[in-house]
Every structure is written in structure tokens, then in C-alpha cells.
């Protein structure tokens, strides 16, 4: 009897040892560096399992996937954010390997069945190290259907995590699925979901920060307004709005947007508003920065961009900090190695000061 028990135990141990490689294969290693290729990143089992969107510059366009996959992370996202992005991906892998759910869809299966574009609306969760933390919802910029969650948001998520915050990296609908104010609905869904599951996520429902880059800054700013934002959805007011090279208005391209996105439809849509025109006395505190040599903002009429926002905030007595760098190009994210290096530290300190 004793011999049979020992034999059975040995067989079970052998089976478990044989199963280990298959089990381990479900998880990837948090060994991403700026020199890791995009193909290696996208084939990492934990990146695949987590469901994070890594196509920050293209949407699987024919002929581009192999070319992009051969690029290193540093070349793909730029040296201004490469190390922070690698650190953010490694943190995501460690969280996933520890059993943390990363991706949360913002619409139900039935809602997605009714409108398949809603399947693109989701966020990626970076938990804080301690419970009852403040959280930030981070929105990347976009150019039509090109978004930058990987470049701008994941690097930001890592740095904010290091400061003790929980972070939700937002993926909102972009062209051609941004009709009928779709992106604004996506942001509202994200804040509503986080608010309703605050205990699960270990976050405070008040004093959260909206962080937006470029056109994502336009969306974040609009959501913080009385006219289009949180009040209309019965949601808490943001504690602070943090904007990096925000696009304040799209006046020159609005007619093109209208024809290309919402033709023959009555009403006014988010891209037709200037953020500066929606500032009121109870608008949340704002930290924003941009560069004088920002080509994108100059092409969109410089006086109607950051300068107009600063004037509107001052006119309505809203607490704000405006930082203008002589040399800071559009799309540099955290701006490592540029005049803007360290701006997120200042922005987080501003957020804390306004919500303590």
C-alpha cells in the first residue's frame, strides 16, 4: 500500500513538472527594453493576454505591420519616452502575471453588437501600490485613426504609478468611428465605470485628474466643462485637468471634420468647440504646457491655441499654471532630453496642491 502511494505521488509530481512549461508559456517576461522590437513586444504572451493596444501609429494597414514590428521600441515611440514606455510595459506584464485584470471594455456585448465601433472603447488599469489612491485617466492624441496610447499614455502611467497614483489608460474611438460625439461618450463611460467600481480599483471617486495629450487634451478639456462634460453625465468633477500641447480648437479643419465625420446631421459636435470658449468660473484647476516652436499648434492658428486658453482661465479666475517652452515640439510625450523634461513632476505637484 505504501509503495503504491509513493508511486502515485511520484507520478503526480512528474505530471506537474511536465505541465510547468505549458503553464509558464501563458506568461511573458517583464524584460522589455528600448531596444526590444515591436514584434517581440506584440508576441509577448502577457502583452497578448492583457489585451493592451500597441498599434499606436497605424491600424494594421497592409504592408506596414512587418515594417513596424522590425522597429525597436525606441524608434517606434521616440527616445523622449522609450525608457518610460518600456518600464510601463514591464509593470503591466508584472501586474498581469500577478492576476490583475488589465483591459476593461466600456460597453456591454449587446451595445457592441448594436455598434461595433464601441468595441474600440476600453481602458487599461494600472493599480496603485496602496489603497484609496487618487487616480488619473490618461488620453493620447490622435491624427484621424492614428492614436498614441503606447507612446504617450503608458509612459505617463508608469511615472504616475511611481508617484503613488492609480492610472487608467484610455482608448477612445477615433476616425472614422468618432461621429455623434462618440469619444465624449467613451470618456463618460470610463469615469462612470471607475466611479462605480472605486472600491474594486482601490481609488477615490473625487479629486481625479484628466490628462490629455494634443487632441486628447481637447477631449479632456471639454469633458471638464459645464457645457459638454461631467455634469451632463451626473459624474464627479475632476480635481485637475493636465494638458500637454493641447489642441484648443480645430477652426481651420472643422468643415473637413463635419463633412468627413457627421455629414447631413443636425446639431453641434465636440470638434466644433473651442475649449477656451467653454471655460467658466467653476472649471477645474488646469496645468498645461506647449512649445513656441510647436508646428502643429502654429498651423492651427497659434493665438487661438494655448494663448487663448490661458486668457480664458485668467478671465474666469480659474487656478491654472501655463508653461511655454521656447523649444518643445508636438508629440514628445514626457519630453525626455528636451526643455519640457520634468513637466509631469510639476503637473503632479499642481494636482496635489489643488486637491489636498
Short mmCIF file of C-alpha atoms in Angstrom, two decimals:
data_model
loop_
_atom_site.label_atom_id
_atom_site.label_comp_id
_atom_site.label_asym_id
_atom_site.label_seq_id
_atom_site.Cartn_x
_atom_site.Cartn_y
_atom_site.Cartn_z
CA UNK A 1 0.00 0.00 0.00
CA UNK A 2 2.79 2.37 0.98
CA UNK A 3 4.63 1.53 -2.25
CA UNK A 4 1.53 2.32 -4.32
CA UNK A 5 1.06 5.67 -2.57
CA UNK A 6 4.68 6.61 -3.22
CA UNK A 7 4.35 5.56 -6.85
CA UNK A 8 1.17 7.62 -7.29
CA UNK A 9 2.78 10.65 -5.66
CA UNK A 10 5.79 10.33 -7.94
CA UNK A 11 3.52 10.17 -11.00
CA UNK A 12 1.61 13.27 -9.90
CA UNK A 13 4.87 15.16 -9.38
CA UNK A 14 6.07 14.06 -12.80
CA UNK A 15 2.83 15.22 -14.41
CA UNK A 16 3.07 18.56 -12.67
CA UNK A 17 6.66 19.01 -13.80
CA UNK A 18 5.66 18.16 -17.38
CA UNK A 19 2.83 20.71 -17.19
CA UNK A 20 5.04 23.53 -15.94
CA UNK A 21 6.43 24.60 -19.33
CA UNK A 22 2.91 24.78 -20.80
CA UNK A 23 1.67 26.78 -17.82
CA UNK A 24 4.66 29.10 -17.87
CA UNK A 25 4.20 29.68 -21.59
CA UNK A 26 0.99 31.60 -20.80
CA UNK A 27 3.06 34.37 -19.27
CA UNK A 28 5.74 36.61 -20.70
CA UNK A 29 8.80 38.03 -19.03
CA UNK A 30 8.96 41.71 -17.97
CA UNK A 31 12.22 42.14 -19.86
CA UNK A 32 11.30 44.84 -22.38
CA UNK A 33 13.92 47.49 -23.10
CA UNK A 34 14.01 50.40 -25.55
CA UNK A 35 15.86 48.07 -27.92
CA UNK A 36 13.21 45.34 -27.87
CA UNK A 37 11.49 45.13 -31.24
CA UNK A 38 7.79 45.82 -31.60
CA UNK A 39 7.34 42.31 -32.96
CA UNK A 40 8.84 40.87 -29.77
CA UNK A 41 6.63 43.10 -27.64
CA UNK A 42 3.49 42.16 -29.54
CA UNK A 43 4.26 38.44 -29.29
CA UNK A 44 4.90 38.59 -25.53
CA UNK A 45 2.25 36.24 -24.06
CA UNK A 46 1.41 38.64 -21.23
CA UNK A 47 1.00 41.60 -23.58
CA UNK A 48 -1.28 39.46 -25.72
CA UNK A 49 -3.16 38.15 -22.71
CA UNK A 50 -3.57 41.58 -21.16
CA UNK A 51 -5.20 42.84 -24.36
CA UNK A 52 -3.38 46.17 -24.43
CA UNK A 53 -3.45 48.05 -27.75
CA UNK A 54 0.11 48.54 -29.02
CA UNK A 55 -0.55 49.83 -32.53
CA UNK A 56 -0.03 53.44 -31.59
CA UNK A 57 0.72 54.74 -35.09
CA UNK A 58 -1.20 52.57 -37.53
CA UNK A 59 -4.20 50.31 -37.66
CA UNK A 60 -2.77 47.16 -39.24
CA UNK A 61 -2.55 48.85 -42.61
CA UNK A 62 -1.50 46.47 -45.40
CA UNK A 63 2.25 46.37 -45.81
CA UNK A 64 3.04 48.20 -42.56
CA UNK A 65 2.85 45.51 -39.88
CA UNK A 66 6.10 43.73 -40.74
CA UNK A 67 7.92 47.04 -41.11
CA UNK A 68 6.66 48.31 -37.75
CA UNK A 69 7.35 45.03 -35.99
CA UNK A 70 11.00 45.21 -37.05
CA UNK A 71 11.41 48.60 -35.37
CA UNK A 72 12.76 48.87 -31.85
CA UNK A 73 10.51 50.36 -29.20
CA UNK A 74 12.77 53.41 -29.08
CA UNK A 75 12.39 54.05 -32.79
CA UNK A 76 8.66 53.36 -32.67
CA UNK A 77 7.80 55.73 -29.81
CA UNK A 78 10.89 58.03 -29.85
CA UNK A 79 13.73 58.44 -27.39
CA UNK A 80 11.67 61.04 -25.49
CA UNK A 81 9.56 58.28 -23.90
CA UNK A 82 11.25 54.96 -24.75
CA UNK A 83 12.60 54.02 -21.32
CA UNK A 84 9.42 55.12 -19.52
CA UNK A 85 7.36 53.19 -22.05
CA UNK A 86 9.46 50.07 -21.55
CA UNK A 87 9.08 50.43 -17.79
CA UNK A 88 5.33 50.88 -18.20
CA UNK A 89 5.02 47.74 -20.32
CA UNK A 90 7.08 45.74 -17.83
CA UNK A 91 4.87 46.94 -14.98
CA UNK A 92 1.82 45.92 -16.99
CA UNK A 93 3.34 42.46 -17.54
CA UNK A 94 4.08 42.04 -13.84
CA UNK A 95 0.55 43.08 -12.96
CA UNK A 96 -0.94 40.67 -15.48
CA UNK A 97 1.28 37.83 -14.30
CA UNK A 98 0.10 38.53 -10.73
CA UNK A 99 -3.53 38.09 -11.81
CA UNK A 100 -4.56 41.72 -12.28
CA UNK A 101 -7.15 42.33 -14.99
CA UNK A 102 -5.69 44.95 -17.31
CA UNK A 103 -8.28 45.64 -20.02
CA UNK A 104 -11.84 46.74 -19.33
CA UNK A 105 -14.36 47.20 -22.11
CA UNK A 106 -16.60 50.24 -21.68
CA UNK A 107 -19.69 48.87 -23.40
CA UNK A 108 -21.68 45.68 -22.93
CA UNK A 109 -21.73 42.89 -25.51
CA UNK A 110 -25.22 43.94 -26.54
CA UNK A 111 -24.13 47.58 -27.02
CA UNK A 112 -21.14 46.46 -29.07
CA UNK A 113 -23.41 44.24 -31.18
CA UNK A 114 -25.55 47.31 -31.89
CA UNK A 115 -22.50 49.40 -32.82
CA UNK A 116 -19.25 47.51 -33.47
CA UNK A 117 -17.16 50.69 -33.14
CA UNK A 118 -17.82 50.59 -29.38
CA UNK A 119 -15.52 47.59 -29.17
CA UNK A 120 -12.60 50.02 -29.55
CA UNK A 121 -13.50 51.87 -26.35
CA UNK A 122 -11.61 50.47 -23.36
CA UNK A 123 -9.10 51.32 -20.67
CA UNK A 124 -6.01 49.67 -19.22
CA UNK A 125 -5.71 49.55 -15.45
CA UNK A 126 -2.53 50.33 -13.53
CA UNK A 127 -3.32 49.83 -9.83
CA UNK A 128 -1.68 51.98 -7.17
CA UNK A 129 0.60 50.40 -4.60
CA UNK A 130 -1.68 51.50 -1.76
CA UNK A 131 -5.49 51.57 -1.40
CA UNK A 132 -7.69 54.67 -1.57
CA UNK A 133 -5.39 56.37 -4.07
CA UNK A 134 -6.16 59.23 -6.37
CA UNK A 135 -6.43 58.21 -9.99
CA UNK A 136 -5.68 59.70 -13.38
CA UNK A 137 -7.45 58.99 -16.66
CA UNK A 138 -4.96 59.49 -19.49
CA UNK A 139 -5.92 60.22 -23.11
CA UNK A 140 -3.48 60.15 -26.01
CA UNK A 141 -3.57 62.36 -29.04
CA UNK A 142 -4.76 61.19 -32.43
CA UNK A 143 -4.49 62.01 -36.10
CA UNK A 144 -7.63 60.63 -37.71
CA UNK A 145 -7.34 56.87 -37.00
CA UNK A 146 -3.82 57.03 -35.56
CA UNK A 147 -3.64 57.10 -31.77
CA UNK A 148 -0.74 57.08 -29.33
CA UNK A 149 -1.70 55.10 -26.23
CA UNK A 150 1.64 53.30 -26.25
CA UNK A 151 3.77 56.38 -26.78
CA UNK A 152 2.06 58.97 -24.60
CA UNK A 153 -0.12 57.12 -22.11
CA UNK A 154 1.80 54.05 -20.96
CA UNK A 155 4.93 56.06 -20.27
CA UNK A 156 2.80 58.51 -18.27
CA UNK A 157 1.10 55.66 -16.42
CA UNK A 158 4.43 54.30 -15.23
CA UNK A 159 5.63 57.65 -13.89
CA UNK A 160 2.33 58.34 -12.12
CA UNK A 161 2.37 54.84 -10.63
CA UNK A 162 5.81 55.63 -9.22
CA UNK A 163 4.25 58.67 -7.53
CA UNK A 164 1.55 56.56 -5.85
CA UNK A 165 -1.40 57.08 -8.19
CA UNK A 166 -3.68 54.59 -9.87
CA UNK A 167 -3.86 55.14 -13.62
CA UNK A 168 -6.34 54.25 -16.34
CA UNK A 169 -5.02 54.48 -19.88
CA UNK A 170 -7.95 55.42 -22.10
CA UNK A 171 -8.55 54.14 -25.59
CA UNK A 172 -11.37 56.13 -27.15
CA UNK A 173 -12.93 55.89 -30.58
CA UNK A 174 -11.07 57.68 -33.37
CA UNK A 175 -11.85 58.33 -37.03
CA UNK A 176 -13.99 57.06 -38.68
CA UNK A 177 -15.83 55.96 -35.53
CA UNK A 178 -15.84 59.31 -33.74
CA UNK A 179 -19.16 60.50 -35.12
CA UNK A 180 -22.08 61.60 -32.96
CA UNK A 181 -19.74 62.70 -30.14
CA UNK A 182 -18.57 59.12 -29.67
CA UNK A 183 -15.29 60.00 -27.89
CA UNK A 184 -17.11 62.12 -25.32
CA UNK A 185 -19.44 59.21 -24.58
CA UNK A 186 -16.41 56.95 -24.19
CA UNK A 187 -14.78 59.22 -21.61
CA UNK A 188 -18.03 59.46 -19.69
CA UNK A 189 -18.33 55.67 -19.70
CA UNK A 190 -14.79 55.34 -18.36
CA UNK A 191 -15.32 57.78 -15.47
CA UNK A 192 -18.71 56.22 -14.70
CA UNK A 193 -17.22 52.72 -14.61
CA UNK A 194 -14.30 53.76 -12.42
CA UNK A 195 -16.62 55.65 -10.09
CA UNK A 196 -18.98 52.70 -9.81
CA UNK A 197 -16.13 50.27 -9.14
CA UNK A 198 -13.96 52.54 -7.00
CA UNK A 199 -13.68 50.00 -4.18
CA UNK A 200 -12.61 47.28 -6.61
CA UNK A 201 -9.95 49.55 -8.12
CA UNK A 202 -8.90 50.97 -4.75
CA UNK A 203 -9.38 54.60 -5.82
CA UNK A 204 -11.05 57.77 -4.61
CA UNK A 205 -14.03 58.91 -6.66
CA UNK A 206 -13.22 62.60 -6.19
CA UNK A 207 -10.10 64.61 -7.00
CA UNK A 208 -9.21 62.56 -10.08
CA UNK A 209 -7.10 64.06 -12.84
CA UNK A 210 -7.87 64.13 -16.54
CA UNK A 211 -4.62 64.07 -18.50
CA UNK A 212 -4.74 64.70 -22.22
CA UNK A 213 -2.18 64.99 -24.99
CA UNK A 214 -2.78 67.05 -28.15
CA UNK A 215 -6.31 66.28 -29.43
CA UNK A 216 -6.78 64.09 -26.37
CA UNK A 217 -6.20 67.30 -24.43
CA UNK A 218 -9.08 68.89 -26.33
CA UNK A 219 -11.34 65.99 -25.34
CA UNK A 220 -10.21 66.00 -21.70
CA UNK A 221 -10.75 69.74 -21.51
CA UNK A 222 -14.23 69.52 -22.99
CA UNK A 223 -15.20 66.77 -20.55
CA UNK A 224 -14.21 69.05 -17.67
CA UNK A 225 -16.57 71.79 -18.92
CA UNK A 226 -20.10 72.52 -17.76
CA UNK A 227 -21.43 72.59 -21.30
CA UNK A 228 -20.29 69.19 -22.57
CA UNK A 229 -18.76 67.32 -19.69
CA UNK A 230 -19.13 65.55 -16.39
CA UNK A 231 -22.25 67.40 -15.19
CA UNK A 232 -24.22 66.14 -18.16
CA UNK A 233 -23.49 62.57 -17.12
CA UNK A 234 -24.02 63.01 -13.37
CA UNK A 235 -20.35 62.32 -12.64
CA UNK A 236 -17.86 63.80 -10.16
CA UNK A 237 -15.96 66.93 -11.11
CA UNK A 238 -12.29 66.37 -11.95
CA UNK A 239 -9.83 67.56 -9.34
CA UNK A 240 -7.47 68.82 -12.02
CA UNK A 241 -7.02 68.92 -15.77
CA UNK A 242 -3.48 68.35 -17.07
CA UNK A 243 -2.85 69.08 -20.74
CA UNK A 244 0.30 68.52 -22.79
CA UNK A 245 0.49 70.54 -26.03
CA UNK A 246 -3.33 70.62 -26.15
CA UNK A 247 -5.26 71.49 -29.26
CA UNK A 248 -7.71 74.10 -28.02
CA UNK A 249 -9.73 74.41 -31.23
CA UNK A 250 -9.88 72.96 -34.76
CA UNK A 251 -11.27 76.02 -36.55
CA UNK A 252 -9.31 75.51 -39.77
CA UNK A 253 -10.24 71.84 -40.09
CA UNK A 254 -13.76 71.87 -38.62
CA UNK A 255 -15.51 71.95 -42.05
CA UNK A 256 -13.47 68.93 -43.13
CA UNK A 257 -14.33 67.12 -39.90
CA UNK A 258 -18.00 67.88 -40.34
CA UNK A 259 -18.12 66.55 -43.88
CA UNK A 260 -15.96 63.53 -43.11
CA UNK A 261 -17.46 62.53 -39.76
CA UNK A 262 -21.02 63.84 -39.34
CA UNK A 263 -22.35 64.80 -42.79
CA UNK A 264 -26.01 65.77 -43.16
CA UNK A 265 -26.58 65.59 -39.40
CA UNK A 266 -28.10 68.38 -37.36
CA UNK A 267 -26.53 69.51 -34.12
CA UNK A 268 -23.11 70.60 -32.97
CA UNK A 269 -20.29 68.21 -32.22
CA UNK A 270 -17.29 68.20 -29.90
CA UNK A 271 -14.71 69.12 -32.55
CA UNK A 272 -16.61 72.30 -33.38
CA UNK A 273 -16.00 73.81 -29.92
CA UNK A 274 -13.07 75.84 -28.75
CA UNK A 275 -12.10 74.80 -25.25
CA UNK A 276 -11.34 78.43 -24.44
CA UNK A 277 -14.99 79.32 -25.07
CA UNK A 278 -16.22 76.76 -22.53
CA UNK A 279 -14.24 77.94 -19.52
CA UNK A 280 -16.45 79.04 -16.61
CA UNK A 281 -15.79 80.16 -13.04
CA UNK A 282 -16.20 76.63 -11.65
CA UNK A 283 -13.93 74.96 -14.20
CA UNK A 284 -11.39 72.62 -12.52
CA UNK A 285 -7.79 73.80 -11.97
CA UNK A 286 -5.62 73.42 -15.07
CA UNK A 287 -1.95 72.73 -15.69
CA UNK A 288 -0.94 72.95 -19.34
CA UNK A 289 2.17 73.37 -21.43
CA UNK A 290 3.24 73.75 -25.04
CA UNK A 291 6.20 74.90 -27.11
CA UNK A 292 6.57 78.10 -29.11
CA UNK A 293 8.04 76.09 -31.98
CA UNK A 294 5.19 73.54 -31.97
CA UNK A 295 4.49 73.26 -35.70
CA UNK A 296 1.08 71.68 -35.24
CA UNK A 297 -0.22 74.45 -32.98
CA UNK A 298 1.24 77.11 -35.25
CA UNK A 299 -0.51 75.61 -38.27
CA UNK A 300 -3.80 75.61 -36.32
CA UNK A 301 -3.50 79.35 -35.59
CA UNK A 302 -1.25 79.92 -32.60
CA UNK A 303 -3.25 82.74 -30.89
CA UNK A 304 -6.34 80.50 -30.74
CA UNK A 305 -4.47 77.65 -29.06
CA UNK A 306 -2.61 77.84 -25.73
CA UNK A 307 -2.63 81.65 -25.53
CA UNK A 308 -6.43 81.71 -25.85
CA UNK A 309 -6.84 79.07 -23.16
CA UNK A 310 -4.59 80.97 -20.75
CA UNK A 311 -6.58 84.18 -21.27
CA UNK A 312 -9.90 82.39 -20.71
CA UNK A 313 -8.72 80.74 -17.49
CA UNK A 314 -7.40 84.05 -16.15
CA UNK A 315 -10.58 85.90 -17.11
CA UNK A 316 -12.74 83.45 -15.16
CA UNK A 317 -10.47 83.21 -12.12
CA UNK A 318 -9.69 79.52 -12.58
CA UNK A 319 -6.50 78.33 -10.82
CA UNK A 320 -4.03 77.41 -13.52
CA UNK A 321 -0.39 77.14 -14.46
CA UNK A 322 0.67 77.74 -18.06
CA UNK A 323 4.18 76.74 -19.10
CA UNK A 324 5.50 77.80 -22.51
CA UNK A 325 8.82 76.39 -23.68
CA UNK A 326 10.84 78.03 -26.43
CA UNK A 327 11.73 74.64 -27.85
CA UNK A 328 9.29 71.77 -27.34
CA UNK A 329 7.88 70.01 -30.38
CA UNK A 330 4.44 68.47 -30.70
CA UNK A 331 4.10 64.81 -29.76
CA UNK A 332 7.14 64.46 -27.47
CA UNK A 333 5.17 62.98 -24.57
CA UNK A 334 7.19 63.18 -21.38
CA UNK A 335 9.81 65.11 -23.33
CA UNK A 336 12.92 63.37 -22.02
CA UNK A 337 16.02 65.19 -23.21
CA UNK A 338 14.08 68.32 -24.15
CA UNK A 339 13.24 71.60 -22.45
CA UNK A 340 9.97 70.00 -21.30
CA UNK A 341 11.71 67.19 -19.38
CA UNK A 342 10.20 67.00 -15.90
CA UNK A 343 6.87 68.66 -16.72
CA UNK A 344 4.89 65.72 -15.29
CA UNK A 345 6.54 66.22 -11.90
CA UNK A 346 5.35 69.83 -11.89
CA UNK A 347 1.89 68.83 -13.07
CA UNK A 348 1.51 66.18 -10.34
CA UNK A 349 2.60 68.72 -7.71
CA UNK A 350 -0.01 71.16 -9.06
CA UNK A 351 -2.68 68.43 -8.91
CA UNK A 352 -1.76 67.68 -5.29
CA UNK A 353 -1.79 71.34 -4.31
CA UNK A 354 -5.24 71.87 -5.79
CA UNK A 355 -6.80 68.76 -4.22
CA UNK A 356 -5.18 68.50 -0.79
#
